[in-house]
Amino acid sequence: MSRSMPDWRRLLLTGAAGEIGSVLRPALRGAAPHLRLQDIRPIADLGEGEEAMQGDLAEPGVAEAAMEGVDCVLHLAGIPRETGGTPEQILHANVLGCHAVFEAARKAGVRRLIFASSNHVIGFHPADRPVGTTEPPRPSGLYGASKVWGEALGRLYADKHGIEVACLRIGAFRARPGNARELGGWISHRDMAQLARRCVEAPPFHFLVLYGVSANRRALWGGDEAARAHLGYVPQDDAEAYAAEIEGIAPEPGSVASRFHGGSVCALGFSGDPDRIS
């Protein structure tokens, strides 16, 4: 397979005004002659080659307009966390909006779609063992369940319609890790920017799932070595540099938050029996 870079004319970044999108925007400059920035919020200070579009992707016609003339999409838009919205808002943005994006991409002839999934798709796997990319989904909550839906759409649109799809199970995206759980699941701004650019510039693929994490020596999420190698993603940062500051910031031993990969998100509203979860 050729390692030559794709010749994209126009990239689309949805959720461009968000926490991750704001970091990726400068990292994507130059990856194509045109960069379209889309968000439900206004976007200002456009640079050369950038254009902005505003609207709710789940509303009729918005996703279709955003896809015009686009070759490659990085889809970040949506409710970004479990506590970020009501169940109805998560359904609207992360389920209906996500479907609208995939379907508009199909209709527009988009060749590649990079989907911002989440580590919370595997949140209820026990935290005392590693998790790869082939285990069944066990979402931490409704947000994680919405990302399971997005990954399933990605698989469908890759198999049925030939769109190249990469699903990035993004970890704790912060300038620096904030607690003991993030010693394994953190991704730095620099590594997230590299990962996005690698996804855009990678040679052709069919369907990829990989974890968006830095080179953390305590990482328990993996099994994605082939996908990383294909993309050329080599993270540079390690949360261990902050271990002395944050090791003590951890949930109570034996608590729901301590027992599962999803941490505190698993504990939100929990009313089950953790001993029955294996």
Coordinates of N, CA and C in Angstrom, one line a residue, residues 22-263:
S22 N -10.7 23.7 19.3 CA -9.8 24.9 19.4 C -8.4 24.6 19.4
V23 N -8.0 23.4 19.9 CA -6.6 22.9 19.8 C -6.2 22.4 18.5
L24 N -7.2 21.7 17.8 CA -6.9 21.0 16.6 C -6.9 22.0 15.4
R25 N -7.6 23.1 15.5 CA -7.7 24.0 14.4 C -6.3 24.5 13.9
P26 N -5.4 25.0 14.7 CA -4.1 25.4 14.2 C -3.3 24.2 13.7
A27 N -3.5 23.1 14.3 CA -2.7 21.9 13.9 C -3.1 21.4 12.5
L28 N -4.3 21.7 12.1 CA -4.8 21.2 10.8 C -4.5 22.2 9.7
R29 N -4.0 23.4 10.0 CA -3.7 24.3 8.9 C -2.6 23.8 8.0
G30 N -2.9 23.9 6.7 CA -1.9 23.4 5.8 C -2.2 21.9 5.3
A31 N -3.1 21.2 6.0 CA -3.3 19.8 5.6 C -4.2 19.8 4.4
A32 N -4.8 20.9 4.0 CA -5.6 21.0 2.8 C -5.7 22.5 2.5
P33 N -5.9 22.8 1.2 CA -6.0 24.3 0.9 C -7.1 25.0 1.6
H34 N -8.2 24.3 2.0 CA -9.4 24.9 2.6 C -9.7 24.1 3.9
L35 N -10.0 24.8 4.9 CA -10.4 24.3 6.2 C -11.7 24.9 6.6
R36 N -12.8 24.1 6.6 CA -14.1 24.6 7.0 C -14.3 24.3 8.5
L37 N -14.7 25.3 9.2 CA -14.9 25.2 10.7 C -16.4 25.3 10.9
Q38 N -16.9 24.3 11.6 CA -18.4 24.3 11.8 C -18.6 24.1 13.3
D39 N -19.6 24.9 13.8 CA -20.0 24.7 15.2 C -21.4 25.3 15.4
I40 N -22.0 25.0 16.5 CA -23.3 25.6 16.8 C -23.1 27.0 17.4
R41 N -21.8 27.3 17.8 CA -21.5 28.6 18.3 C -20.7 29.4 17.2
P42 N -20.7 30.7 17.3 CA -19.9 31.5 16.2 C -18.4 31.3 16.3
I43 N -17.8 31.4 15.2 CA -16.3 31.2 15.1 C -15.7 32.5 14.6
A44 N -14.8 33.0 15.2 CA -14.2 34.3 14.8 C -12.7 34.1 14.5
D45 N -12.1 35.2 14.0 CA -10.7 35.3 13.8 C -10.2 34.3 12.7
L46 N -10.9 34.2 11.6 CA -10.5 33.3 10.6 C -9.2 33.6 9.9
G47 N -8.4 32.6 9.7 CA -7.1 32.7 9.0 C -7.2 32.4 7.6
E48 N -6.1 32.5 6.9 CA -6.1 32.2 5.4 C -6.5 30.8 5.2
G49 N -7.4 30.6 4.2 CA -7.9 29.3 3.9 C -8.9 28.7 4.8
E50 N -9.4 29.5 5.8 CA -10.4 29.0 6.7 C -11.7 29.7 6.4
E51 N -12.8 28.9 6.6 CA -14.1 29.4 6.5 C -15.0 28.9 7.6
A52 N -16.0 29.6 8.0 CA -16.8 29.2 9.2 C -18.2 29.0 8.8
M53 N -18.9 28.0 9.4 CA -20.3 27.8 9.2 C -20.9 27.5 10.6
Q54 N -22.1 28.1 10.9 CA -22.7 27.9 12.2 C -24.1 27.3 12.0
G55 N -24.4 26.3 12.9 CA -25.7 25.7 12.9 C -25.7 24.4 13.7
D56 N -26.8 23.9 13.9 CA -27.1 22.6 14.7 C -27.1 21.5 13.6
L57 N -26.1 20.6 13.7 CA -26.0 19.6 12.7 C -27.2 18.6 12.7
A58 N -27.9 18.5 13.7 CA -29.1 17.6 13.8 C -30.3 18.2 13.1
E59 N -30.2 19.5 12.8 CA -31.4 20.1 12.1 C -31.3 19.9 10.6
P60 N -32.4 19.8 10.0 CA -32.5 19.5 8.5 C -31.6 20.5 7.7
G61 N -30.8 19.9 6.8 CA -30.0 20.7 5.9 C -28.7 21.2 6.4
V62 N -28.5 21.3 7.7 CA -27.2 21.9 8.2 C -26.0 21.0 7.9
A63 N -26.1 19.7 8.1 CA -25.0 18.8 7.8 C -24.7 18.8 6.3
E64 N -25.8 18.8 5.5 CA -25.6 18.7 4.1 C -24.9 20.0 3.6
A65 N -25.2 21.1 4.1 CA -24.5 22.3 3.7 C -23.1 22.3 4.1
A66 N -22.8 21.8 5.3 CA -21.4 21.7 5.8 C -20.5 20.8 5.0
M67 N -21.1 19.8 4.4 CA -20.4 18.8 3.6 C -20.1 19.2 2.2
E68 N -20.6 20.2 1.7 CA -20.4 20.6 0.3 C -19.0 20.8 -0.1
G69 N -18.5 20.1 -1.0 CA -17.1 20.2 -1.5 C -16.0 19.6 -0.5
V70 N -16.5 18.8 0.5 CA -15.5 18.3 1.5 C -15.0 16.9 1.1
D71 N -13.8 16.7 1.4 CA -13.2 15.3 1.1 C -13.0 14.5 2.4
C72 N -12.7 15.2 3.5 CA -12.3 14.6 4.8 C -13.0 15.4 5.9
V73 N -13.5 14.6 6.9 CA -14.2 15.2 8.0 C -13.6 14.8 9.3
L74 N -13.4 15.7 10.3 CA -13.1 15.4 11.7 C -14.3 15.8 12.5
H75 N -15.1 14.8 12.9 CA -16.4 15.1 13.6 C -16.2 15.1 15.1
L76 N -16.1 16.3 15.7 CA -16.0 16.4 17.1 C -17.3 16.9 17.8
A77 N -18.2 17.5 17.0 CA -19.4 18.2 17.5 C -20.2 17.2 18.3
G78 N -20.8 17.8 19.4 CA -21.7 17.0 20.2 C -21.6 17.4 21.7
I79 N -22.5 16.7 22.5 CA -22.3 16.9 24.0 C -21.1 16.2 24.4
P80 N -20.1 16.9 25.1 CA -18.8 16.3 25.3 C -18.6 15.5 26.5
R81 N -19.6 15.3 27.4 CA -19.4 14.5 28.6 C -20.7 14.2 29.2
E82 N -20.7 13.2 30.2 CA -21.9 12.7 30.7 C -22.8 13.8 31.4
T83 N -22.1 14.8 32.0 CA -22.9 15.8 32.7 C -23.1 17.0 31.8
G84 N -22.8 16.9 30.5 CA -22.9 18.1 29.6 C -24.3 18.4 29.1
G85 N -25.3 17.5 29.4 CA -26.6 17.7 28.9 C -27.6 16.7 29.4
T86 N -28.8 17.0 29.2 CA -29.9 16.0 29.5 C -29.9 14.8 28.6
P87 N -30.6 13.7 29.0 CA -30.7 12.6 28.0 C -31.2 13.1 26.6
E88 N -32.2 13.9 26.6 CA -32.7 14.4 25.4 C -31.7 15.2 24.5
Q89 N -30.9 16.0 25.2 CA -29.8 16.7 24.5 C -28.8 15.8 23.9
I90 N -28.4 14.8 24.7 CA -27.4 13.8 24.2 C -28.0 13.1 23.0
L91 N -29.2 12.7 23.1 CA -29.9 12.0 22.0 C -29.8 12.9 20.7
H92 N -30.2 14.2 20.9 CA -30.3 15.1 19.8 C -28.9 15.3 19.1
A93 N -27.9 15.7 20.0 CA -26.6 16.0 19.4 C -25.7 14.8 19.0
N94 N -25.7 13.8 19.9 CA -24.7 12.8 19.7 C -25.3 11.6 19.0
V95 N -26.6 11.4 18.9 CA -27.2 10.3 18.1 C -27.8 10.8 16.8
L96 N -28.7 11.7 16.9 CA -29.3 12.2 15.7 C -28.3 13.1 14.9
G97 N -27.6 13.9 15.6 CA -26.6 14.8 14.9 C -25.5 13.9 14.3
C98 N -25.0 12.9 15.0 CA -24.0 12.0 14.4 C -24.5 11.3 13.2
H99 N -25.7 10.8 13.2 CA -26.2 10.2 12.0 C -26.4 11.1 10.8
A100 N -26.8 12.4 11.1 CA -26.9 13.4 10.1 C -25.5 13.6 9.4
V101 N -24.5 13.6 10.2 CA -23.1 13.9 9.7 C -22.7 12.7 8.8
F102 N -22.9 11.5 9.2 CA -22.5 10.3 8.4 C -23.3 10.3 7.1
E103 N -24.6 10.5 7.2 CA -25.4 10.4 6.0 C -25.1 11.6 5.1
A104 N -24.9 12.8 5.6 CA -24.5 13.9 4.7 C -23.2 13.6 4.0
A105 N -22.2 13.0 4.8 CA -20.9 12.7 4.2 C -21.1 11.7 3.1
R106 N -21.9 10.7 3.3 CA -22.2 9.7 2.2 C -22.7 10.4 0.9
K107 N -23.7 11.2 1.1 CA -24.4 11.9 0.0 C -23.4 12.8 -0.7
A108 N -22.5 13.4 0.0 CA -21.5 14.4 -0.6 C -20.3 13.7 -1.2
G109 N -20.1 12.4 -1.0 CA -19.0 11.7 -1.5 C -17.7 11.9 -0.7
V110 N -17.9 12.2 0.6 CA -16.7 12.3 1.5 C -15.9 11.0 1.5
R111 N -14.6 11.1 1.4 CA -13.8 9.9 1.4 C -13.4 9.4 2.7
R112 N -13.2 10.3 3.7 CA -12.7 9.9 5.0 C -13.4 10.6 6.1
L113 N -13.8 9.9 7.2 CA -14.4 10.6 8.3 C -13.7 10.1 9.6
I114 N -13.3 11.0 10.4 CA -12.6 10.7 11.7 C -13.6 11.1 12.8
F115 N -13.9 10.1 13.6 CA -15.0 10.3 14.6 C -14.4 10.3 16.0
A116 N -14.8 11.4 16.7 CA -14.3 11.5 18.1 C -15.2 10.7 19.0
S117 N -14.7 9.5 19.2 CA -15.3 8.6 20.2 C -14.8 8.9 21.6
S118 N -14.9 7.9 22.5 CA -14.5 8.2 23.9 C -14.1 6.9 24.6
N119 N -13.2 7.0 25.5 CA -12.8 5.9 26.4 C -14.0 5.4 27.1
H120 N -15.1 6.2 27.2 CA -16.3 5.8 28.0 C -17.1 4.8 27.3
V121 N -16.7 4.4 26.1 CA -17.4 3.3 25.5 C -17.1 1.9 26.2
I122 N -16.0 1.9 26.9 CA -15.6 0.7 27.6 C -15.5 0.9 29.1
G123 N -16.3 1.9 29.6 CA -16.2 2.3 31.0 C -16.5 1.3 32.1
F124 N -17.4 0.3 31.8 CA -17.7 -0.6 32.9 C -16.9 -1.9 32.8
H125 N -15.9 -2.0 32.0 CA -14.9 -3.0 32.1 C -14.1 -2.8 33.4
P126 N -13.9 -3.9 34.2 CA -13.2 -3.7 35.4 C -11.8 -3.1 35.3
A127 N -11.5 -2.2 36.2 CA -10.2 -1.4 36.0 C -9.0 -2.2 36.4
D128 N -9.1 -3.4 36.9 CA -7.9 -4.1 37.3 C -7.3 -4.9 36.1
R129 N -7.8 -4.7 34.9 CA -7.3 -5.5 33.8 C -7.3 -4.6 32.5
P130 N -6.4 -4.8 31.6 CA -6.4 -3.9 30.4 C -7.6 -4.2 29.5
V131 N -7.9 -3.2 28.6 CA -9.0 -3.3 27.7 C -8.4 -2.9 26.3
G132 N -8.7 -3.7 25.3 CA -8.3 -3.4 23.9 C -9.4 -2.8 23.1
T133 N -9.4 -3.1 21.8 CA -10.4 -2.6 20.9 C -11.4 -3.6 20.4
T134 N -11.2 -4.9 20.8 CA -12.1 -5.9 20.3 C -13.1 -6.4 21.4
E135 N -12.9 -6.0 22.6 CA -13.9 -6.3 23.7 C -15.3 -5.7 23.4
P136 N -16.3 -6.3 23.9 CA -17.7 -5.6 23.7 C -17.8 -4.3 24.4
P137 N -18.6 -3.4 23.9 CA -18.7 -2.1 24.6 C -19.4 -2.3 25.9
R138 N -19.0 -1.5 26.9 CA -19.6 -1.4 28.2 C -19.6 0.0 28.6
P139 N -20.5 0.9 28.1 CA -20.4 2.3 28.3 C -20.6 2.7 29.8
S140 N -20.0 3.8 30.1 CA -20.1 4.3 31.5 C -21.4 5.0 31.8
G141 N -22.1 5.5 30.7 CA -23.3 6.2 30.9 C -23.9 6.5 29.5
L142 N -24.9 7.4 29.5 CA -25.5 7.8 28.2 C -24.6 8.4 27.2
Y143 N -23.7 9.2 27.7 CA -22.7 9.8 26.8 C -21.9 8.7 26.2
G144 N -21.4 7.8 27.0 CA -20.6 6.6 26.4 C -21.4 5.8 25.4
A145 N -22.7 5.6 25.8 CA -23.6 4.8 24.9 C -23.8 5.6 23.6
S146 N -23.8 6.9 23.6 CA -23.9 7.6 22.3 C -22.7 7.5 21.5
K147 N -21.5 7.3 22.1 CA -20.3 7.1 21.3 C -20.2 5.6 20.8
V148 N -20.9 4.7 21.5 CA -21.0 3.3 21.0 C -21.8 3.4 19.7
W149 N -22.9 4.2 19.7 CA -23.7 4.4 18.5 C -22.8 5.0 17.3
G150 N -22.0 6.0 17.7 CA -21.2 6.6 16.6 C -20.2 5.6 16.0
E151 N -19.6 4.8 16.9 CA -18.6 3.7 16.4 C -19.4 2.7 15.5
A152 N -20.6 2.4 15.9 CA -21.4 1.4 15.1 C -21.7 2.0 13.7
L153 N -22.1 3.3 13.7 CA -22.3 4.0 12.4 C -21.1 4.0 11.6
G154 N -19.9 4.2 12.2 CA -18.7 4.2 11.5 C -18.4 2.9 10.8
R155 N -18.6 1.8 11.5 CA -18.5 0.5 11.0 C -19.4 0.3 9.8
L156 N -20.7 0.7 10.0 CA -21.7 0.6 8.9 C -21.3 1.3 7.7
Y157 N -21.0 2.6 7.9 CA -20.7 3.4 6.7 C -19.4 3.1 6.0
A158 N -18.5 2.5 6.7 CA -17.2 1.9 6.1 C -17.6 0.7 5.3
D159 N -18.3 -0.2 5.9 CA -18.6 -1.5 5.2 C -19.6 -1.3 4.0
K160 N -20.6 -0.5 4.3 CA -21.7 -0.4 3.3 C -21.5 0.6 2.2
H161 N -20.8 1.7 2.6 CA -20.7 2.8 1.7 C -19.2 3.2 1.3
G162 N -18.2 2.5 1.9 CA -16.9 2.6 1.5 C -16.2 3.9 2.0
I163 N -16.8 4.6 3.0 CA -16.1 5.7 3.6 C -15.0 5.2 4.5
E164 N -13.8 5.8 4.4 CA -12.7 5.4 5.4 C -13.1 6.0 6.7
V165 N -13.2 5.2 7.8 CA -13.6 5.7 9.1 C -12.6 5.4 10.2
A166 N -12.1 6.3 10.9 CA -11.3 6.1 12.1 C -12.0 6.6 13.3
C167 N -12.2 5.7 14.3 CA -12.8 6.1 15.6 C -11.8 6.2 16.7
L168 N -11.7 7.4 17.2 CA -10.7 7.8 18.2 C -11.3 7.8 19.6
R169 N -10.9 6.8 20.4 CA -11.5 6.7 21.8 C -10.6 7.6 22.7
I170 N -11.0 8.9 22.7 CA -10.2 9.9 23.3 C -10.3 9.8 24.8
G171 N -9.1 9.9 25.4 CA -9.0 9.8 26.9 C -9.2 11.2 27.5
A172 N -8.5 11.4 28.6 CA -8.7 12.7 29.4 C -7.9 13.7 28.7
F173 N -8.5 14.6 27.9 CA -7.9 15.6 27.1 C -7.7 16.8 28.0
R174 N -6.5 17.1 28.4 CA -6.2 18.3 29.3 C -4.8 18.7 29.0
A175 N -4.5 19.9 29.4 CA -3.1 20.4 29.3 C -2.2 19.6 30.2
R176 N -2.7 19.1 31.3 CA -1.9 18.2 32.2 C -2.9 17.3 32.9
P177 N -2.6 16.1 33.3 CA -3.5 15.2 34.0 C -3.9 15.8 35.3
G178 N -5.2 15.4 35.7 CA -5.7 16.0 37.0 C -5.9 15.1 38.1
N179 N -5.8 13.8 37.9 CA -6.0 12.8 39.0 C -5.4 11.5 38.6
A180 N -5.4 10.5 39.6 CA -4.7 9.3 39.4 C -5.2 8.5 38.3
R181 N -6.5 8.5 38.0 CA -7.0 7.7 36.8 C -6.3 8.2 35.5
E182 N -6.1 9.5 35.4 CA -5.5 10.0 34.2 C -4.1 9.7 34.0
L183 N -3.4 9.1 35.0 CA -2.0 8.7 34.8 C -2.0 7.6 33.7
G184 N -3.1 6.9 33.5 CA -3.1 5.9 32.4 C -3.9 6.5 31.2
G185 N -4.9 7.3 31.4 CA -5.8 7.7 30.3 C -5.7 9.1 29.8
W186 N -4.6 9.8 30.1 CA -4.5 11.2 29.7 C -4.0 11.3 28.2
I187 N -4.4 12.3 27.5 CA -3.8 12.7 26.2 C -3.5 14.2 26.3
S188 N -2.3 14.6 26.0 CA -1.9 16.0 26.0 C -2.4 16.7 24.8
H189 N -2.4 18.0 24.8 CA -2.8 18.8 23.7 C -1.9 18.5 22.5
R190 N -0.6 18.4 22.8 CA 0.4 18.1 21.7 C 0.1 16.8 21.0
D191 N -0.2 15.8 21.8 CA -0.4 14.4 21.2 C -1.8 14.4 20.5
M192 N -2.8 15.1 21.0 CA -4.1 15.1 20.4 C -3.9 15.8 19.0
A193 N -3.2 16.8 18.9 CA -3.0 17.5 17.7 C -2.2 16.6 16.7
Q194 N -1.2 15.9 17.2 CA -0.5 15.0 16.3 C -1.4 13.9 15.8
L195 N -2.2 13.3 16.7 CA -3.1 12.2 16.3 C -4.1 12.7 15.2
A196 N -4.7 13.9 15.4 CA -5.6 14.4 14.4 C -5.0 14.5 13.0
R197 N -3.8 15.1 13.0 CA -3.1 15.4 11.8 C -2.7 14.1 11.1
R198 N -2.3 13.1 11.9 CA -1.9 11.8 11.4 C -3.1 11.1 10.7
C199 N -4.3 11.2 11.3 CA -5.5 10.7 10.8 C -5.8 11.3 9.4
V200 N -5.6 12.6 9.3 CA -5.9 13.3 8.1 C -4.9 12.8 7.0
E201 N -3.7 12.7 7.3 CA -2.6 12.5 6.3 C -2.3 11.0 6.1
A202 N -2.9 10.1 6.8 CA -2.6 8.7 6.6 C -3.0 8.1 5.2
P203 N -2.3 7.1 4.8 CA -2.7 6.5 3.5 C -4.0 5.8 3.7
P204 N -4.6 5.3 2.6 CA -6.0 4.7 2.7 C -6.1 3.6 3.8
F205 N -7.3 3.5 4.4 CA -7.6 2.5 5.3 C -9.1 2.2 5.1
H206 N -9.6 1.2 5.8 CA -11.0 0.8 5.8 C -11.7 1.3 7.0
F207 N -11.4 0.7 8.2 CA -12.0 1.1 9.4 C -11.0 0.9 10.5
L208 N -10.8 1.9 11.4 CA -9.8 1.8 12.5 C -10.5 2.2 13.8
V209 N -10.1 1.6 14.9 CA -10.4 2.0 16.2 C -9.1 2.1 17.0
L210 N -8.9 3.2 17.6 CA -7.7 3.3 18.5 C -8.0 4.3 19.6
Y211 N -7.2 4.1 20.7 CA -7.3 5.0 21.8 C -6.5 6.3 21.7
G212 N -7.1 7.4 21.9 CA -6.5 8.7 21.9 C -5.9 9.0 23.2
V213 N -4.7 8.4 23.5 CA -4.0 8.6 24.7 C -2.5 8.9 24.4
S214 N -1.9 9.6 25.4 CA -0.4 9.8 25.3 C 0.4 8.6 25.6
A215 N 1.7 8.7 25.6 CA 2.6 7.5 25.9 C 2.7 7.3 27.4
N216 N 1.6 7.0 28.0 CA 1.5 6.9 29.5 C 2.0 5.5 29.9
R217 N 3.0 5.4 30.7 CA 3.5 4.1 31.1 C 2.5 3.3 31.9
R218 N 1.5 3.9 32.5 CA 0.5 3.2 33.2 C -0.8 2.9 32.4
A219 N -0.7 3.0 31.1 CA -1.9 2.9 30.2 C -2.4 1.4 30.3
L220 N -3.7 1.3 30.4 CA -4.4 0.1 30.4 C -5.4 -0.1 29.2
W221 N -5.3 0.8 28.3 CA -6.1 0.7 27.1 C -5.1 0.5 25.9
G222 N -5.4 -0.5 25.1 CA -4.4 -0.7 24.0 C -5.0 -1.7 22.9
G223 N -4.2 -2.6 22.4 CA -4.6 -3.5 21.4 C -4.8 -2.8 20.0
D224 N -4.3 -1.5 19.9 CA -4.4 -0.7 18.7 C -3.1 -0.4 18.0
E225 N -2.2 -1.3 18.2 CA -0.8 -1.1 17.7 C -0.8 -1.0 16.2
A226 N -1.6 -1.9 15.5 CA -1.6 -1.8 14.1 C -2.2 -0.5 13.5
A227 N -3.3 -0.1 14.2 CA -3.9 1.2 13.8 C -2.9 2.4 14.0
R228 N -2.2 2.4 15.1 CA -1.3 3.4 15.4 C -0.2 3.4 14.3
A229 N 0.3 2.2 14.0 CA 1.4 2.1 13.0 C 1.0 2.6 11.6
H230 N -0.3 2.3 11.3 CA -0.8 2.7 10.0 C -0.8 4.2 9.9
L231 N -1.3 4.8 11.0 CA -1.4 6.3 11.0 C -0.1 7.0 11.2
G232 N 0.9 6.3 11.8 CA 2.1 6.9 12.1 C 2.1 7.7 13.4
Y233 N 1.1 7.4 14.3 CA 0.9 8.1 15.5 C 1.9 7.6 16.6
V234 N 2.8 8.5 17.0 CA 3.8 8.2 18.0 C 3.7 9.3 19.1
P235 N 2.9 9.1 20.1 CA 2.8 10.1 21.2 C 4.1 10.4 21.9
Q236 N 4.2 11.7 22.3 CA 5.4 12.2 22.9 C 5.4 12.4 24.4
D237 N 4.2 12.5 25.0 CA 4.1 12.9 26.4 C 3.7 11.7 27.2
D238 N 4.0 11.8 28.5 CA 3.7 10.7 29.5 C 3.2 11.4 30.8
A239 N 2.0 10.9 31.2 CA 1.4 11.5 32.4 C 2.3 11.2 33.7
E240 N 3.2 10.3 33.6 CA 4.1 10.0 34.7 C 4.9 11.2 35.2
A241 N 5.1 12.2 34.3 CA 5.8 13.4 34.7 C 5.0 14.1 35.8
Y242 N 3.7 13.9 36.0 CA 2.9 14.6 37.0 C 2.5 13.7 38.1
A243 N 3.0 12.4 38.2 CA 2.6 11.4 39.1 C 2.7 11.9 40.6
A244 N 3.8 12.5 40.9 CA 4.0 12.9 42.3 C 2.9 13.9 42.8
E245 N 2.4 14.7 41.9 CA 1.4 15.7 42.2 C 0.0 15.1 42.4
I246 N -0.3 14.1 41.6 CA -1.7 13.7 41.5 C -2.0 12.2 41.9
E247 N -1.0 11.5 42.3 CA -1.3 10.1 42.7 C -2.3 10.0 43.8
G248 N -2.3 10.9 44.7 CA -3.2 10.9 45.9 C -4.6 11.4 45.6
I249 N -4.9 11.9 44.3 CA -6.2 12.3 43.9 C -6.9 11.1 43.3
A250 N -7.5 10.3 44.1 CA -8.1 9.1 43.6 C -9.4 8.8 44.4
P251 N -10.3 8.0 43.8 CA -11.5 7.6 44.5 C -11.2 6.7 45.7
E252 N -12.1 6.6 46.6 CA -12.0 5.7 47.7 C -11.8 4.2 47.2
P253 N -10.8 3.5 47.7 CA -10.6 2.1 47.3 C -11.9 1.3 47.5
G254 N -12.2 0.5 46.5 CA -13.4 -0.3 46.6 C -14.7 0.3 46.1
S255 N -14.6 1.6 45.9 CA -15.8 2.4 45.4 C -16.1 2.0 44.0
V256 N -17.3 2.3 43.5 CA -17.6 2.1 42.1 C -16.6 2.9 41.2
A257 N -16.3 4.1 41.5 CA -15.4 4.9 40.7 C -14.0 4.2 40.6
S258 N -13.6 3.5 41.6 CA -12.3 2.9 41.6 C -12.2 1.6 40.9
R259 N -13.4 1.0 40.7 CA -13.4 -0.4 40.2 C -13.6 -0.6 38.7
F260 N -13.9 0.5 38.0 CA -14.1 0.4 36.6 C -13.4 1.5 35.8
H261 N -13.1 1.2 34.6 CA -12.3 2.1 33.7 C -13.0 3.5 33.6
G262 N -14.3 3.5 33.7 CA -15.0 4.8 33.5 C -14.9 5.7 34.7
G263 N -14.4 5.2 35.8 CA -14.1 6.1 37.0 C -15.4 6.7 37.5

